[in-house]
Amino acid sequence: MEDTSEKTAAARLRELKAELSDLARRNARASGDIELIAVSKTHGADAIRPVLEAGHRVFGENRVQEAAEKWPALRQAYPDTQLHLIGALQSNKADQAVDLFDTIHSLDRPKLAAALARAMAASGRRPRLFVQVNTGDEPQKAGVSVMDLADFVEQCRTEYKLQIDGLMCLPPAHEAAGPHFALLGKLAASLDMAHLSMGMSADYAEAVSLGATHIRLGTAIFGPRG
Ligand SMILES: *Cc1c(COP(=O)(O)O)cnc(C)c1O
């Protein structure tokens, strides 16, 4: 990315989309197969509205409470908006999350799978689900360990009747992301999943080259978070 400080979020987004279609072409991918999630966490409605006005409709938030405060009004104005939950989810917020979000990227434990299954049955809504994988086996980080992944996915599918759309990861901050993206791709293929949520502002190009279908960009669009 070039100097972004003077640009508006809408202008940065336009450039990113052009860059992405170029990246897709160079990687022999269809650009329509790569979903750009504009991560609007910490940014208020005033920062988000211009991006909606520019035509973008896919957004990510990492907290249920924050999304519940910001999005209902914005969504009323832009009803075709798709909201992605990319942050940790407590099982006692499963109902609210199923209500608010179209896709949840952070399914990572049986208790949450059970709560989501219950919330979906009660509401009739079926958000798409990604299982978050702790590819770096970091003790403080959310996500299923690589070792437990296959059993957990099987449990989601058979015991909770959940359809799992793909895998998500957040590589360790101080490591090269590439090996983590490659591992996630291998795991998804072994579990028969078509979607990979990986790549953020610093590493989306590499993620696309390794098969990302959902990239999650905050800073590259909205600038630094306060
Ligand atoms: C904040 C966040 C992002 C976006 O990060 P940027 O570096 O600002 O692009 C992506 N994914 C998750 C899970 C996040 O929490």
GROMACS .gro file of C-alpha atoms and ligand atoms in nm:
model
  241
    1MET     CA    1   0.000   0.000   0.000
    2GLU     CA    2   0.114   0.352  -0.070
    3ASP     CA    3   0.076   0.651   0.156
    4THR     CA    4  -0.277   0.631   0.290
    5SER     CA    5  -0.290   0.908   0.545
    6GLU     CA    6  -0.463   1.164   0.327
    7LYS     CA    7  -0.709   0.931   0.165
    8THR     CA    8  -1.065   0.858   0.263
    9ALA     CA    9  -1.172   0.508   0.359
   10ALA     CA   10  -1.379   0.488   0.041
   11ALA     CA   11  -1.075   0.578  -0.170
   12ARG     CA   12  -0.858   0.320   0.006
   13LEU     CA   13  -1.127   0.059  -0.045
   14ARG     CA   14  -1.149   0.139  -0.416
   15GLU     CA   15  -0.772   0.094  -0.451
   16LEU     CA   16  -0.779  -0.227  -0.251
   17LYS     CA   17  -1.048  -0.372  -0.476
   18ALA     CA   18  -0.844  -0.291  -0.785
   19GLU     CA   19  -0.536  -0.445  -0.623
   20LEU     CA   20  -0.734  -0.754  -0.527
   21SER     CA   21  -0.862  -0.820  -0.875
   22ASP     CA   22  -0.504  -0.790  -0.993
   23LEU     CA   23  -0.386  -1.028  -0.721
   24ALA     CA   24  -0.663  -1.272  -0.806
   25ARG     CA   25  -0.563  -1.271  -1.171
   26ARG     CA   26  -0.195  -1.328  -1.090
   27ASN     CA   27  -0.292  -1.622  -0.868
   28ALA     CA   28  -0.532  -1.765  -1.125
   29ARG     CA   29  -0.825  -1.701  -0.892
   30ALA     CA   30  -1.164  -1.549  -0.973
   31SER     CA   31  -1.185  -1.216  -0.791
   32GLY     CA   32  -1.547  -1.296  -0.704
   33ASP     CA   33  -1.417  -1.586  -0.495
   34ILE     CA   34  -1.236  -1.354  -0.257
   35GLU     CA   35  -1.461  -1.175  -0.011
   36LEU     CA   36  -1.323  -0.853   0.130
   37ILE     CA   37  -1.452  -0.803   0.484
   38ALA     CA   38  -1.417  -0.439   0.593
   39VAL     CA   39  -1.334  -0.467   0.963
   40SER     CA   40  -1.507  -0.170   1.124
   41LYS     CA   41  -1.442  -0.252   1.490
   42THR     CA   42  -1.381   0.058   1.706
   43HIS     CA   43  -1.498   0.285   1.422
   44GLY     CA   44  -1.825   0.470   1.464
   45ALA     CA   45  -2.117   0.498   1.228
   46ASP     CA   46  -1.978   0.822   1.084
   47ALA     CA   47  -1.667   0.640   0.965
   48ILE     CA   48  -1.864   0.343   0.833
   49ARG     CA   49  -2.136   0.528   0.644
   50PRO     CA   50  -1.912   0.660   0.363
   51VAL     CA   51  -1.795   0.304   0.294
   52LEU     CA   52  -2.157   0.193   0.269
   53GLU     CA   53  -2.230   0.489   0.045
   54ALA     CA   54  -1.941   0.382  -0.177
   55GLY     CA   55  -2.126   0.054  -0.229
   56HIS     CA   56  -1.943  -0.185   0.003
   57ARG     CA   57  -2.171  -0.422   0.194
   58VAL     CA   58  -1.953  -0.672   0.379
   59PHE     CA   59  -1.830  -0.575   0.726
   60GLY     CA   60  -1.664  -0.740   1.022
   61GLU     CA   61  -1.690  -0.669   1.394
   62ASN     CA   62  -1.514  -0.843   1.681
   63ARG     CA   63  -1.759  -0.773   1.964
   64VAL     CA   64  -2.125  -0.862   1.978
   65GLN     CA   65  -2.211  -0.569   2.205
   66GLU     CA   66  -2.041  -0.311   1.985
   67ALA     CA   67  -2.208  -0.450   1.673
   68ALA     CA   68  -2.547  -0.446   1.847
   69GLU     CA   69  -2.500  -0.078   1.924
   70LYS     CA   70  -2.379   0.031   1.580
   71TRP     CA   71  -2.535  -0.189   1.317
   72PRO     CA   72  -2.914  -0.201   1.352
   73ALA     CA   73  -2.950   0.161   1.244
   74LEU     CA   74  -2.694   0.131   0.963
   75ARG     CA   75  -2.859  -0.186   0.844
   76GLN     CA   76  -3.195  -0.024   0.828
   77ALA     CA   77  -3.047   0.219   0.575
   78TYR     CA   78  -2.850  -0.055   0.393
   79PRO     CA   79  -3.053  -0.375   0.439
   80ASP     CA   80  -2.835  -0.590   0.213
   81THR     CA   81  -2.534  -0.550   0.442
   82GLN     CA   82  -2.359  -0.873   0.546
   83LEU     CA   83  -2.210  -0.875   0.895
   84HIS     CA   84  -1.928  -1.106   1.000
   85LEU     CA   85  -1.833  -1.178   1.360
   86ILE     CA   86  -1.455  -1.220   1.364
   87GLY     CA   87  -1.391  -1.202   1.740
   88ALA     CA   88  -1.438  -1.439   2.032
   89LEU     CA   89  -1.795  -1.532   2.117
   90GLN     CA   90  -1.921  -1.626   2.464
   91SER     CA   91  -2.186  -1.895   2.457
   92ASN     CA   92  -2.427  -1.678   2.654
   93LYS     CA   93  -2.424  -1.435   2.361
   94ALA     CA   94  -2.498  -1.700   2.099
   95ASP     CA   95  -2.862  -1.591   2.056
   96GLN     CA   96  -2.766  -1.231   2.001
   97ALA     CA   97  -2.486  -1.329   1.763
   98VAL     CA   98  -2.715  -1.551   1.554
   99ASP     CA   99  -2.959  -1.263   1.536
  100LEU     CA  100  -2.704  -1.005   1.427
  101PHE     CA  101  -2.447  -1.183   1.214
  102ASP     CA  102  -2.458  -1.356   0.876
  103THR     CA  103  -2.128  -1.534   0.931
  104ILE     CA  104  -1.947  -1.631   1.251
  105HIS     CA  105  -1.572  -1.694   1.219
  106SER     CA  106  -1.493  -1.789   1.578
  107LEU     CA  107  -1.654  -2.125   1.653
  108ASP     CA  108  -1.393  -2.303   1.863
  109ARG     CA  109  -1.546  -2.522   2.136
  110PRO     CA  110  -1.826  -2.770   2.199
  111LYS     CA  111  -2.012  -2.549   2.447
  112LEU     CA  112  -2.034  -2.275   2.186
  113ALA     CA  113  -2.134  -2.522   1.914
  114ALA     CA  114  -2.420  -2.640   2.137
  115ALA     CA  115  -2.530  -2.283   2.211
  116LEU     CA  116  -2.520  -2.186   1.842
  117ALA     CA  117  -2.716  -2.496   1.743
  118ARG     CA  118  -2.982  -2.407   2.001
  119ALA     CA  119  -2.993  -2.042   1.895
  120MET     CA  120  -3.028  -2.138   1.528
  121ALA     CA  121  -3.307  -2.383   1.598
  122ALA     CA  122  -3.492  -2.122   1.802
  123SER     CA  123  -3.453  -1.836   1.553
  124GLY     CA  124  -3.460  -2.019   1.221
  125ARG     CA  125  -3.158  -1.814   1.115
  126ARG     CA  126  -2.853  -2.006   0.994
  127PRO     CA  127  -2.541  -1.792   0.985
  128ARG     CA  128  -2.247  -1.947   0.807
  129LEU     CA  129  -1.989  -2.089   1.043
  130PHE     CA  130  -1.612  -2.098   1.035
  131VAL     CA  131  -1.408  -2.289   1.289
  132GLN     CA  132  -1.121  -2.085   1.428
  133VAL     CA  133  -0.794  -2.276   1.447
  134ASN     CA  134  -0.509  -2.183   1.681
  135THR     CA  135  -0.246  -2.267   1.419
  136GLY     CA  136   0.039  -2.139   1.636
  137ASP     CA  137  -0.080  -2.330   1.946
  138GLU     CA  138  -0.058  -2.008   2.146
  139PRO     CA  139  -0.188  -2.064   2.500
  140GLN     CA  140  -0.357  -1.724   2.526
  141LYS     CA  141  -0.524  -1.739   2.187
  142ALA     CA  142  -0.874  -1.853   2.094
  143GLY     CA  143  -0.922  -2.134   1.848
  144VAL     CA  144  -0.923  -2.512   1.838
  145SER     CA  145  -0.579  -2.671   1.849
  146VAL     CA  146  -0.464  -2.837   1.528
  147MET     CA  147  -0.461  -3.167   1.712
  148ASP     CA  148  -0.825  -3.143   1.821
  149LEU     CA  149  -0.961  -2.994   1.499
  150ALA     CA  150  -1.081  -3.304   1.315
  151ASP     CA  151  -1.266  -3.440   1.619
  152PHE     CA  152  -1.423  -3.104   1.691
  153VAL     CA  153  -1.546  -3.060   1.334
  154GLU     CA  154  -1.687  -3.413   1.339
  155GLN     CA  155  -1.867  -3.336   1.664
  156CYS     CA  156  -2.011  -3.014   1.519
  157ARG     CA  157  -2.136  -3.203   1.216
  158THR     CA  158  -2.280  -3.515   1.377
  159GLU     CA  159  -2.377  -3.414   1.730
  160TYR     CA  160  -2.487  -3.055   1.668
  161LYS     CA  161  -2.588  -3.087   1.301
  162LEU     CA  162  -2.396  -2.774   1.215
  163GLN     CA  163  -2.273  -2.711   0.865
  164ILE     CA  164  -1.916  -2.584   0.882
  165ASP     CA  165  -1.825  -2.359   0.591
  166GLY     CA  166  -1.457  -2.317   0.647
  167LEU     CA  167  -1.164  -2.243   0.876
  168MET     CA  168  -1.028  -1.920   1.015
  169CYS     CA  169  -0.691  -1.833   1.165
  170LEU     CA  170  -0.505  -1.546   1.320
  171PRO     CA  171  -0.132  -1.626   1.295
  172PRO     CA  172   0.102  -1.541   1.584
  173ALA     CA  173   0.196  -1.173   1.575
  174HIS     CA  174   0.570  -1.222   1.549
  175GLU     CA  175   0.593  -1.506   1.303
  176ALA     CA  176   0.576  -1.524   0.926
  177ALA     CA  177   0.210  -1.574   0.841
  178GLY     CA  178   0.265  -1.784   0.528
  179PRO     CA  179   0.322  -2.122   0.695
  180HIS     CA  180   0.008  -2.070   0.907
  181PHE     CA  181  -0.199  -1.988   0.598
  182ALA     CA  182  -0.061  -2.292   0.417
  183LEU     CA  183  -0.140  -2.514   0.716
  184LEU     CA  184  -0.496  -2.380   0.734
  185GLY     CA  185  -0.545  -2.456   0.366
  186LYS     CA  186  -0.421  -2.810   0.412
  187LEU     CA  187  -0.649  -2.865   0.711
  188ALA     CA  188  -0.953  -2.730   0.526
  189ALA     CA  189  -0.886  -2.956   0.229
  190SER     CA  190  -0.855  -3.260   0.456
  191LEU     CA  191  -1.193  -3.175   0.612
  192ASP     CA  192  -1.365  -3.108   0.283
  193MET     CA  193  -1.415  -2.735   0.338
  194ALA     CA  194  -1.407  -2.478   0.063
  195HIS     CA  195  -1.352  -2.156   0.257
  196LEU     CA  196  -1.054  -1.998   0.426
  197SER     CA  197  -1.081  -1.685   0.639
  198MET     CA  198  -0.724  -1.561   0.662
  199GLY     CA  199  -0.525  -1.249   0.587
  200MET     CA  200  -0.541  -0.903   0.743
  201SER     CA  201  -0.406  -0.562   0.642
  202ALA     CA  202  -0.041  -0.666   0.673
  203ASP     CA  203  -0.056  -1.001   0.496
  204TYR     CA  204  -0.362  -1.029   0.270
  205ALA     CA  205  -0.159  -1.063  -0.050
  206GLU     CA  206   0.015  -1.372   0.084
  207ALA     CA  207  -0.316  -1.506   0.214
  208VAL     CA  208  -0.473  -1.471  -0.130
  209SER     CA  209  -0.180  -1.650  -0.289
  210LEU     CA  210  -0.237  -1.937  -0.042
  211GLY     CA  211  -0.608  -1.967  -0.111
  212ALA     CA  212  -0.789  -1.721   0.118
  213THR     CA  213  -1.156  -1.683   0.031
  214HIS     CA  214  -1.227  -1.426   0.305
  215ILE     CA  215  -0.978  -1.154   0.392
  216ARG     CA  216  -1.040  -0.931   0.695
  217LEU     CA  217  -0.911  -0.578   0.648
  218GLY     CA  218  -0.942  -0.303   0.905
  219THR     CA  219  -0.644  -0.068   0.905
  220ALA     CA  220  -0.595  -0.086   0.529
  221ILE     CA  221  -0.944   0.063   0.484
  222PHE     CA  222  -1.025   0.271   0.790
  223GLY     CA  223  -0.671   0.370   0.892
  224PRO     CA  224  -0.524   0.314   1.238
  225ARG     CA  225  -0.760   0.238   1.525
  226GLY     CA  226  -0.755   0.498   1.802
  227LIG     C1  227  -0.896  -0.648   1.397
  227LIG     C2  228  -0.899  -0.776   1.325
  227LIG     C3  229  -0.871  -0.781   1.187
  227LIG     C4  230  -0.830  -0.660   1.105
  227LIG     O1  231  -0.699  -0.624   1.137
  227LIG     P1  232  -0.618  -0.516   1.049
  227LIG     O2  233  -0.477  -0.546   1.077
  227LIG     O3  234  -0.660  -0.382   1.101
  227LIG     O4  235  -0.655  -0.536   0.909
  227LIG     C5  236  -0.881  -0.903   1.124
  227LIG     N1  237  -0.915  -1.015   1.190
  227LIG     C6  238  -0.942  -1.014   1.323
  227LIG     C7  239  -0.979  -1.141   1.389
  227LIG     C8  240  -0.933  -0.895   1.394
  227LIG     O5  241  -0.960  -0.895   1.525
   0.00000   0.00000   0.00000
